[in-house]
mmCIF file of C-alpha atoms in Angstrom:
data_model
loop_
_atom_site.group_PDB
_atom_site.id
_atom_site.type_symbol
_atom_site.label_atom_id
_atom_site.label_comp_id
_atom_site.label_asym_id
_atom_site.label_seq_id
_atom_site.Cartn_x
_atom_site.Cartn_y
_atom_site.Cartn_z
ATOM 1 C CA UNK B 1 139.880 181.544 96.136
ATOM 2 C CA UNK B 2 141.422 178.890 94.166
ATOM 3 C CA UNK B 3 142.522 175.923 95.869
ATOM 4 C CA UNK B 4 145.704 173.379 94.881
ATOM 5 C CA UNK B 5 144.502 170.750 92.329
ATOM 6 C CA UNK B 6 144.825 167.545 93.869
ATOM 7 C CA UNK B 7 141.947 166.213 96.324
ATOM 8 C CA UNK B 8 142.158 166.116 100.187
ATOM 9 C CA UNK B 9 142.898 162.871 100.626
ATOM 10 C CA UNK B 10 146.281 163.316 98.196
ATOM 11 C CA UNK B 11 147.732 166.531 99.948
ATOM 12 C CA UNK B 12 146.970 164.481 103.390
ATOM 13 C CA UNK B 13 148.804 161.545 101.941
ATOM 14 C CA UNK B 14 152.147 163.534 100.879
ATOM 15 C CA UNK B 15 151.402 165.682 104.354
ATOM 16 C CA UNK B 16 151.536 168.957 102.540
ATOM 17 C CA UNK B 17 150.908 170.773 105.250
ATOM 18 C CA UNK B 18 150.262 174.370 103.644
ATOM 19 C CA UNK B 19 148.187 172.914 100.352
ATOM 20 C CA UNK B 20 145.909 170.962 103.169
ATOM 21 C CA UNK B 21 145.204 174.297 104.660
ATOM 22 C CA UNK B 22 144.667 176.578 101.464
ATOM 23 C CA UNK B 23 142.314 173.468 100.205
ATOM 24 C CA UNK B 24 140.017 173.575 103.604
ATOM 25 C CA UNK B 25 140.448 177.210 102.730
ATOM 26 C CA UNK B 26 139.089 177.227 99.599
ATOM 27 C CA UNK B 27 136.546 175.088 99.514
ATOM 28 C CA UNK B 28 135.364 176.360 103.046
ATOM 29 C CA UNK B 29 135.581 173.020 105.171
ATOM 30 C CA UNK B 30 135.066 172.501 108.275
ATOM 31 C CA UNK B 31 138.028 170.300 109.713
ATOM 32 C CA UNK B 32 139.325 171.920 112.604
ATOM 33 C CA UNK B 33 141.358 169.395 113.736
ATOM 34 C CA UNK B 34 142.953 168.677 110.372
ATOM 35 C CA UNK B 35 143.748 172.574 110.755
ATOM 36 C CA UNK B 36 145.059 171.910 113.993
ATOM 37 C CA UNK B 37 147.385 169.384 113.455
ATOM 38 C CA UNK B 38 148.635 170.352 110.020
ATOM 39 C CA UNK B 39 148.784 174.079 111.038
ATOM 40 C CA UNK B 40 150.826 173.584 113.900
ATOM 41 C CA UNK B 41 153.521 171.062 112.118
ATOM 42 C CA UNK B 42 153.165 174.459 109.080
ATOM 43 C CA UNK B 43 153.598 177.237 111.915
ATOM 44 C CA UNK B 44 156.570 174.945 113.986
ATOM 45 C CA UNK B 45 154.142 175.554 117.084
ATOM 46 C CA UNK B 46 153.634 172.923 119.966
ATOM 47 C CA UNK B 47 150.651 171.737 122.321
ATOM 48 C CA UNK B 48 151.020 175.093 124.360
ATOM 49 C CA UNK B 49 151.332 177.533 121.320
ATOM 50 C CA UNK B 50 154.903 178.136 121.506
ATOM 51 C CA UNK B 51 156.920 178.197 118.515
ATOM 52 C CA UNK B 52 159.391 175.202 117.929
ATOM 53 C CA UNK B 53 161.630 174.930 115.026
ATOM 54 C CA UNK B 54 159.909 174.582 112.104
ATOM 55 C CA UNK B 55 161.540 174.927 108.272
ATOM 56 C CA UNK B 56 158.716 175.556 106.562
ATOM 57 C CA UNK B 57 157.318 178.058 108.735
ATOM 58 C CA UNK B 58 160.185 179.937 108.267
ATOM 59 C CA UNK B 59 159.735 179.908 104.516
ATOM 60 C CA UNK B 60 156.628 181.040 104.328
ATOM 61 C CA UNK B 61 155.646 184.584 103.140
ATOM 62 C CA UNK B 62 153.971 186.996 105.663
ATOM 63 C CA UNK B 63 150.466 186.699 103.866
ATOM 64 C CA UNK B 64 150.515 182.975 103.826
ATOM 65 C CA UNK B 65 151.876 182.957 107.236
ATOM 66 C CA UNK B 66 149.099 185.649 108.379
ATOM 67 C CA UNK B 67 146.617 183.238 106.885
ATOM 68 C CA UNK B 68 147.417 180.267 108.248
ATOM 69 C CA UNK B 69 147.496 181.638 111.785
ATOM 70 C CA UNK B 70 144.180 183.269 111.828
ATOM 71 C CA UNK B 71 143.189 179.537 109.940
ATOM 72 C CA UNK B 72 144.366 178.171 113.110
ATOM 73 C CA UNK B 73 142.991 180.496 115.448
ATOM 74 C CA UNK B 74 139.715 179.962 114.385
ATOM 75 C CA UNK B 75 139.909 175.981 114.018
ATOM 76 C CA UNK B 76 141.537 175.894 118.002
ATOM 77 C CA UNK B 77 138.553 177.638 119.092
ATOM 78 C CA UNK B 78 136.368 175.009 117.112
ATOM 79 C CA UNK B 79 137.838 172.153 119.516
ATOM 80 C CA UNK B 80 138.211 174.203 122.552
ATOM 81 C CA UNK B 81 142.202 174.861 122.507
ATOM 82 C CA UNK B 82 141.660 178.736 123.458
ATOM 83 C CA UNK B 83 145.351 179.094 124.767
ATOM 84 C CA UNK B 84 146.415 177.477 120.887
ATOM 85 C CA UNK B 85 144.165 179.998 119.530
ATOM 86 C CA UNK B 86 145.272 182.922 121.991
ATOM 87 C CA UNK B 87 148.836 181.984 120.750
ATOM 88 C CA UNK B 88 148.176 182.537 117.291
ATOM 89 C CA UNK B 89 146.249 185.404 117.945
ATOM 90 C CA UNK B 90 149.680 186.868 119.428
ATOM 91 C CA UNK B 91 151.673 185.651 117.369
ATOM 92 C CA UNK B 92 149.712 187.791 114.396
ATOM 93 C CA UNK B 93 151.621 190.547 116.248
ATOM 94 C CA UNK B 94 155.194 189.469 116.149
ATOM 95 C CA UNK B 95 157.620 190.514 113.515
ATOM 96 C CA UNK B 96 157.531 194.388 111.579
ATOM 97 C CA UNK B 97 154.907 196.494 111.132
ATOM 98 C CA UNK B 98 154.455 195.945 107.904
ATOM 99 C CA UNK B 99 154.391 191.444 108.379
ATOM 100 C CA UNK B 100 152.127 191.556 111.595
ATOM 101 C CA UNK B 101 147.995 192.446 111.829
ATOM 102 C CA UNK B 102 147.349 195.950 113.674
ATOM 103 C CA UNK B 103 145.347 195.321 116.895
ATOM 104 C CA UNK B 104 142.689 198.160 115.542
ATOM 105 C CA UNK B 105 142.565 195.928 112.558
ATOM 106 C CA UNK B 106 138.331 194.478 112.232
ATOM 107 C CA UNK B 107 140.522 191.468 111.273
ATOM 108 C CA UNK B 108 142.277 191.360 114.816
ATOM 109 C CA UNK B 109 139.354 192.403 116.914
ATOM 110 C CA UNK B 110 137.189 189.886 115.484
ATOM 111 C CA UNK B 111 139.912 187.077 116.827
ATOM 112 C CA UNK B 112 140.016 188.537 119.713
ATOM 113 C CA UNK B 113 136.189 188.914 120.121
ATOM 114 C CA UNK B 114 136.006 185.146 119.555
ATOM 115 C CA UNK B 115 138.698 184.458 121.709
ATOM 116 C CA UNK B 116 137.154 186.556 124.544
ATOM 117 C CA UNK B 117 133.547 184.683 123.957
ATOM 118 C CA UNK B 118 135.251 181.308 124.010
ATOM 119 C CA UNK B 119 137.145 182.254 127.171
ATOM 120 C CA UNK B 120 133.964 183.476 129.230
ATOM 121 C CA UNK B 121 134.830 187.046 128.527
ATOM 122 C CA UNK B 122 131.258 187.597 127.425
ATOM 123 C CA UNK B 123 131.381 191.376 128.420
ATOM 124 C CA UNK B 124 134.790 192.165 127.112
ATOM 125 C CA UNK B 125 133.573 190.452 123.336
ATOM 126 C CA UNK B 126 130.127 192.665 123.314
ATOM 127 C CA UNK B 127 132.654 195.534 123.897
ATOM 128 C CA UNK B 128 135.017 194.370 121.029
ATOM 129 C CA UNK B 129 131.915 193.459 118.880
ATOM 130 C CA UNK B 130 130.505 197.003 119.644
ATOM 131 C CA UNK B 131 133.769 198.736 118.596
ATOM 132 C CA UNK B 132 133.217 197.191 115.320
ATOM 133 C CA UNK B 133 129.622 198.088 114.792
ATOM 134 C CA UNK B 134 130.311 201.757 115.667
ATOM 135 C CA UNK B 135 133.269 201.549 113.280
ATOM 136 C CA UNK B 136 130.721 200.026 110.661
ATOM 137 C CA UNK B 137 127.155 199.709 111.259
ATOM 138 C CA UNK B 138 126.610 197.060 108.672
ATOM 139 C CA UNK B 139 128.995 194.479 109.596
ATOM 140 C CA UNK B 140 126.936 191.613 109.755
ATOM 141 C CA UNK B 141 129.687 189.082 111.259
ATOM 142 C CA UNK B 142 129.754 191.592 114.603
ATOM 143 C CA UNK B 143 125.462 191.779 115.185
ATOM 144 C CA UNK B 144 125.649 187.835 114.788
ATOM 145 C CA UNK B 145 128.440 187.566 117.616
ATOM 146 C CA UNK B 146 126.317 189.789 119.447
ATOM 147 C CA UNK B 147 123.110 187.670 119.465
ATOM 148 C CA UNK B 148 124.914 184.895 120.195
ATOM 149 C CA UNK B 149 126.586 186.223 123.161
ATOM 150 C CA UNK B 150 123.204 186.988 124.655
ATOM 151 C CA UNK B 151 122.206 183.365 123.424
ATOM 152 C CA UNK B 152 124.757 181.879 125.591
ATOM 153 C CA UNK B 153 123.935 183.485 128.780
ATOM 154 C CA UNK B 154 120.950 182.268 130.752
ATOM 155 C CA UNK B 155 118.186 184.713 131.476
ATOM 156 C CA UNK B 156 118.902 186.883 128.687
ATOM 157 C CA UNK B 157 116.220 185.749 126.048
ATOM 158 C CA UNK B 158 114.491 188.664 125.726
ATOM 159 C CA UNK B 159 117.613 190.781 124.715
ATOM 160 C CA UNK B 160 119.089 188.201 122.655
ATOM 161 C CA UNK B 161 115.111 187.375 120.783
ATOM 162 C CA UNK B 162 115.512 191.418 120.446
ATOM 163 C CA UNK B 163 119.160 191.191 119.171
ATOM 164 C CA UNK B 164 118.196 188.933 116.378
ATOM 165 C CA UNK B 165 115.253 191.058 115.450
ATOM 166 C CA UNK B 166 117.408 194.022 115.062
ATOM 167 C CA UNK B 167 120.216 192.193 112.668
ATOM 168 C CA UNK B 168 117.154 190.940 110.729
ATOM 169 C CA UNK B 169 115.576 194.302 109.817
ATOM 170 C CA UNK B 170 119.010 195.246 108.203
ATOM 171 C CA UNK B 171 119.783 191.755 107.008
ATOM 172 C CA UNK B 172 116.563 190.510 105.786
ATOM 173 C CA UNK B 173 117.912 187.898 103.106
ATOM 174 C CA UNK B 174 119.976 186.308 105.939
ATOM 175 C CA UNK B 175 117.962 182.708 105.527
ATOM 176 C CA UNK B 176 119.764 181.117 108.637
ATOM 177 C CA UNK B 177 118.939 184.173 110.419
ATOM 178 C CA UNK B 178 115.537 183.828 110.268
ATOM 179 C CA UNK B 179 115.244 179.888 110.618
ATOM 180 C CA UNK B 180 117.465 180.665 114.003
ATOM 181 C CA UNK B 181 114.791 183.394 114.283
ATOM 182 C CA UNK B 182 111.789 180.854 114.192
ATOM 183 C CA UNK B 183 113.405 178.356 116.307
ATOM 184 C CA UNK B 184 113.648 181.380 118.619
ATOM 185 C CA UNK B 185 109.944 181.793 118.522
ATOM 186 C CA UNK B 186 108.676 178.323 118.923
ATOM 187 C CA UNK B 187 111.291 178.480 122.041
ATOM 188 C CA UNK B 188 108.310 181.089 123.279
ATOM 189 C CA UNK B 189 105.298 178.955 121.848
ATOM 190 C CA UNK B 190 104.939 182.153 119.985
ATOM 191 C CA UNK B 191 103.562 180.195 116.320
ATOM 192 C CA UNK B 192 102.600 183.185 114.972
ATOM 193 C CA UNK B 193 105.484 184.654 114.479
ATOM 194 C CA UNK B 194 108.155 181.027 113.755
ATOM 195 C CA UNK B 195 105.049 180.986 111.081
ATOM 196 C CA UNK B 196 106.368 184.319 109.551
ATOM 197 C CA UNK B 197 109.980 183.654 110.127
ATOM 198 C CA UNK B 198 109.819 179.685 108.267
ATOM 199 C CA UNK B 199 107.858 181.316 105.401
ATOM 200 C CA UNK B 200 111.043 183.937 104.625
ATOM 201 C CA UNK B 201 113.225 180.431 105.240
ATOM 202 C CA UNK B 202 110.615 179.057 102.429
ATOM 203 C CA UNK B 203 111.039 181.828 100.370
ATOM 204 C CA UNK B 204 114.804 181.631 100.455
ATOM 205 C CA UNK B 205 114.786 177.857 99.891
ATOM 206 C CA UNK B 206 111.376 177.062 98.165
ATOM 207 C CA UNK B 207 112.480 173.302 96.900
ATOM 208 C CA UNK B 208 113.232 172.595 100.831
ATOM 209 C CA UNK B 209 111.150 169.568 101.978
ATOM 210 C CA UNK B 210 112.453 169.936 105.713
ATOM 211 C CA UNK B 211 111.677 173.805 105.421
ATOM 212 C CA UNK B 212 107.988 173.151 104.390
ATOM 213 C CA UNK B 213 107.847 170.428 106.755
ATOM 214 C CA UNK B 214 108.787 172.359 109.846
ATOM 215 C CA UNK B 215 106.325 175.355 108.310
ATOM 216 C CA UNK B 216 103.377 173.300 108.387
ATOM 217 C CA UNK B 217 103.732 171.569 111.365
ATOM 218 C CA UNK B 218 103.521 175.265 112.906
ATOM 219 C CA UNK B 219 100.502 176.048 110.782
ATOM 220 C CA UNK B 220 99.433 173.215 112.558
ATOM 221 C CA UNK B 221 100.460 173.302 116.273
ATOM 222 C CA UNK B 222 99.096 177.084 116.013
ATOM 223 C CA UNK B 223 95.571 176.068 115.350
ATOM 224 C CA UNK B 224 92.484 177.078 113.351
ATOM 225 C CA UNK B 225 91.029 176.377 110.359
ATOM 226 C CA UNK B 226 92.837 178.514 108.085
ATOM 227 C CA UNK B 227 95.821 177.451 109.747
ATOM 228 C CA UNK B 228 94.959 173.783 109.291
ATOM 229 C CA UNK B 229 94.099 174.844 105.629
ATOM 230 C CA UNK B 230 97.768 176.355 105.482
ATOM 231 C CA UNK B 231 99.521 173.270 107.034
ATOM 232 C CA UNK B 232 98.004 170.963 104.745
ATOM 233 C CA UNK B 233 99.687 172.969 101.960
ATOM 234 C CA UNK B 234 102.934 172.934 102.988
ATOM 235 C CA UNK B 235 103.143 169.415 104.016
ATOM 236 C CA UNK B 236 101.216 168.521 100.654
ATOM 237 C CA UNK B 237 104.216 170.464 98.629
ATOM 238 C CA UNK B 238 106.647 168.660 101.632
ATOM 239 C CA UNK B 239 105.902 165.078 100.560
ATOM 240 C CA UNK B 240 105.923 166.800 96.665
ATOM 241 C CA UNK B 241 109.610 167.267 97.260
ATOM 242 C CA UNK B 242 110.746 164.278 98.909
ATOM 243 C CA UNK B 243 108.238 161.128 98.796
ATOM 244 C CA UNK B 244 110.004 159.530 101.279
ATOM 245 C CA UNK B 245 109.762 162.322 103.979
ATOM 246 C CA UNK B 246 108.138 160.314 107.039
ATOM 247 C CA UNK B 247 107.718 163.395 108.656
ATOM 248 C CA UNK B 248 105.719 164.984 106.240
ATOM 249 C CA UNK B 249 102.998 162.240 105.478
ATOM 250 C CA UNK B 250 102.723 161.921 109.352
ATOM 251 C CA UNK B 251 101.868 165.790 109.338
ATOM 252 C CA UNK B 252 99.748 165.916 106.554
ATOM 253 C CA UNK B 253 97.664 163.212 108.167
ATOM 254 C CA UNK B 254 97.583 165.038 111.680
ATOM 255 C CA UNK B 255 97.282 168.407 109.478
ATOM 256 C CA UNK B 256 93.724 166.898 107.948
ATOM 257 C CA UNK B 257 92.723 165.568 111.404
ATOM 258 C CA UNK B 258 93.460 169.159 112.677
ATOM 259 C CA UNK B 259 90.908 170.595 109.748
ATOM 260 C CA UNK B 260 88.265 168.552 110.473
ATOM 261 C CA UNK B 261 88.048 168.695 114.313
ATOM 262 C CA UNK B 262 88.277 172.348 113.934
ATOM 263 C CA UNK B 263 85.336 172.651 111.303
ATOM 264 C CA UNK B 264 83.345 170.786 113.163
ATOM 265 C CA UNK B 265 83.737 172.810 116.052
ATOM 266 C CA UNK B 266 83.103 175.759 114.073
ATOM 267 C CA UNK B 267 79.572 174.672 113.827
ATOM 268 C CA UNK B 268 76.759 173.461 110.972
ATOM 269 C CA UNK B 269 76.868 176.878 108.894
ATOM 270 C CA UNK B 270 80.246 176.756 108.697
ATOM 271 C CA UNK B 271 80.568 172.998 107.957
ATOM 272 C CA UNK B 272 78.267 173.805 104.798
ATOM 273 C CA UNK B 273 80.945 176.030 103.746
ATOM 274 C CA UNK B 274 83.871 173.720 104.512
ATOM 275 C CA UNK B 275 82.382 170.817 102.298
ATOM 276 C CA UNK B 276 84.822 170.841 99.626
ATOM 277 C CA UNK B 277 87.555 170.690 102.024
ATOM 278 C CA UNK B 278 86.389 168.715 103.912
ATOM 279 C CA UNK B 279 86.661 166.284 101.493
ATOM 280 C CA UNK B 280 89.604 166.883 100.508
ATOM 281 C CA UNK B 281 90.872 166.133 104.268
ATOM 282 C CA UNK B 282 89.283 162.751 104.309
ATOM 283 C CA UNK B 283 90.802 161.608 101.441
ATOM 284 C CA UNK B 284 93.793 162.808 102.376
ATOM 285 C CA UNK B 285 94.173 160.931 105.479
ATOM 286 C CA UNK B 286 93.097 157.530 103.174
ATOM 287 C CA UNK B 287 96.155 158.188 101.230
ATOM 288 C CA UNK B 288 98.643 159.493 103.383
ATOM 289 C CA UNK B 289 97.513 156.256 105.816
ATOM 290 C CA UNK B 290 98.238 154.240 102.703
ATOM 291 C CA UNK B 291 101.360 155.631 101.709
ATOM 292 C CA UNK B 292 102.525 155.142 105.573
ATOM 293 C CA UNK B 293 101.718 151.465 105.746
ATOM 294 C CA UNK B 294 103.432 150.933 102.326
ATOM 295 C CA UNK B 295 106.542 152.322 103.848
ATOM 296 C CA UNK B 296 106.357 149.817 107.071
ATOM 297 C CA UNK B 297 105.143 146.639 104.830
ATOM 298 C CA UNK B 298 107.998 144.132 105.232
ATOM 299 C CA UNK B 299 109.964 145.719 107.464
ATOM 300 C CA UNK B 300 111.060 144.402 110.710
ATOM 301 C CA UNK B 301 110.264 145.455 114.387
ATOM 302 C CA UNK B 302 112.323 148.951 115.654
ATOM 303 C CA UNK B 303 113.756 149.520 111.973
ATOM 304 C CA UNK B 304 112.305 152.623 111.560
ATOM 305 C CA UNK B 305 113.108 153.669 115.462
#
């Protein structure tokens, strides 16, 4: 979609209402209270969601009109204004047949799914949501709701840990999926598997220095020496990336720590066998020790904190 020319700021400025909401539009903002406010003053509707007299609203074309309430919908949800967002919902009904959005629409019943969720509704959304999936077993925007419904309610981690795993075995490019997928996991302590799920994040987004970061750390927190071996790595290619990731030296440091306490529980055979790495893990923790002080040297007390 291609947006109006000038820059936010301008359209704000002049208070073109309908521009400011095809810009967030376009270049897929997130400002729901600039939505709010400017789509209410576009629509002529008040606090409550009733419609006032409004000029421009009335010279809108369905499509635009259509757009901008389901705009609005979604951004009233954003802030919590569900009986704004219910209004708008409704008000996607009014006027012909051919000028309003038909309630078996999967544009209309994914409104009304949100509004149901954001309501408390959290049965009457999984029924909307399941509608859709029956209707399409690939819609990807209804298995998200889904998980997150189960999410949202306490006591229901296994089903909504099982939710997720289902979406991701039809979905598996979805990179937020799976990084919501390893936080999941490491919810559980279960390392093994937020492992798995940050290396398909690392895949998706190899020049990441967070996503290697987090990745190691788990290599790390999961224990062993081949784990240690495989934290090391990541946080080695994390402080690659970004020099300046604190995180990451601190890790590497704790990840070459890790290596050697765990060879040296292993025993003398394999310590022999270790030798190399080992080091490797010594000088490591010279450097990265280095590196750390050079960061603090001249700074003041609680700047970092």
């Amino acid at each position: 979609m291609q947006g109006p020319e000038e820059d936010l700021s301008t359209l704000l400025s002049r208070r073109d209402h309908l521009n400011i909401l095809r810009y967030i539009r376009a270049h897929k903002i997130r400002e729901p209270n600039l939505v709010v406010t400017h789509g209410k003053l576009l629509l002529g509707l008040t606090d409550n969601g009733t419609s006032s007299s409004s000029s421009s609203s009335k010279s809108l074309g369905e499509a635009e009109r259509l757009a901008a309430l389901e705009q609005v919908c979604v951004a009233a949800l954003d802030v919590g204004h569900i009986s704004l967002a219910e209004s708008c919902l409704d008000a996607m009904q009014a006027g012909a047949s051919t000028s309003s959005v038909p309630k078996e629409s999967a544009r209309y019943r994914k409104l009304l799914g949100m509004c149901l969720e954001a309501s408390g509704d959290f049965d009457g959304a999984s029924a909307v949501y399941d509608a859709l999936l029956k209707d399409n077993p690939s819609n990807r925007y209804a298995a998200k709701r889904k998980y997150c419904i189960l999410a949202a309610q306490s006591g229901k981690e296994k089903e909504a840990m099982q939710a997720l795993n289902d979406y991701l075995e039809t979905n598996s490019g979805d990179i937020p999926a799976w990084n919501q997928m390893a936080e999941v996991c490491l919810s559980v302590s279960d390392f093994k598997g937020a492992a798995y799920c940050y290396e398909e994040v690392a895949l998706g987004c190899p020049l990441d220095s967070t996503v290697h970061t987090k990745l190691g750390e788990t290599y790390c927190t999961a224990g062993g020496i081949e784990n240690a071996k495989l934290a090391r790595k990541h946080l080695a290619q994390a402080v690659q990336l970004d020099s300046n990731n604190l995180r990451a030296w601190y890790g590497l440091i704790a990840a070459a720590e890790s290596y050697l306490e765990e060879v040296e529980r292993a025993g003398k055979g394999k310590k022999e066998l270790e030798e190399e790495g080992v080091e490797v893990a010594k000088e490591l923790i010279l450097f990265g020790g280095e590196k750390l002080m050079s960061f603090y040297k001249g700074t003041k007390d609680g700047e970092f904190g």
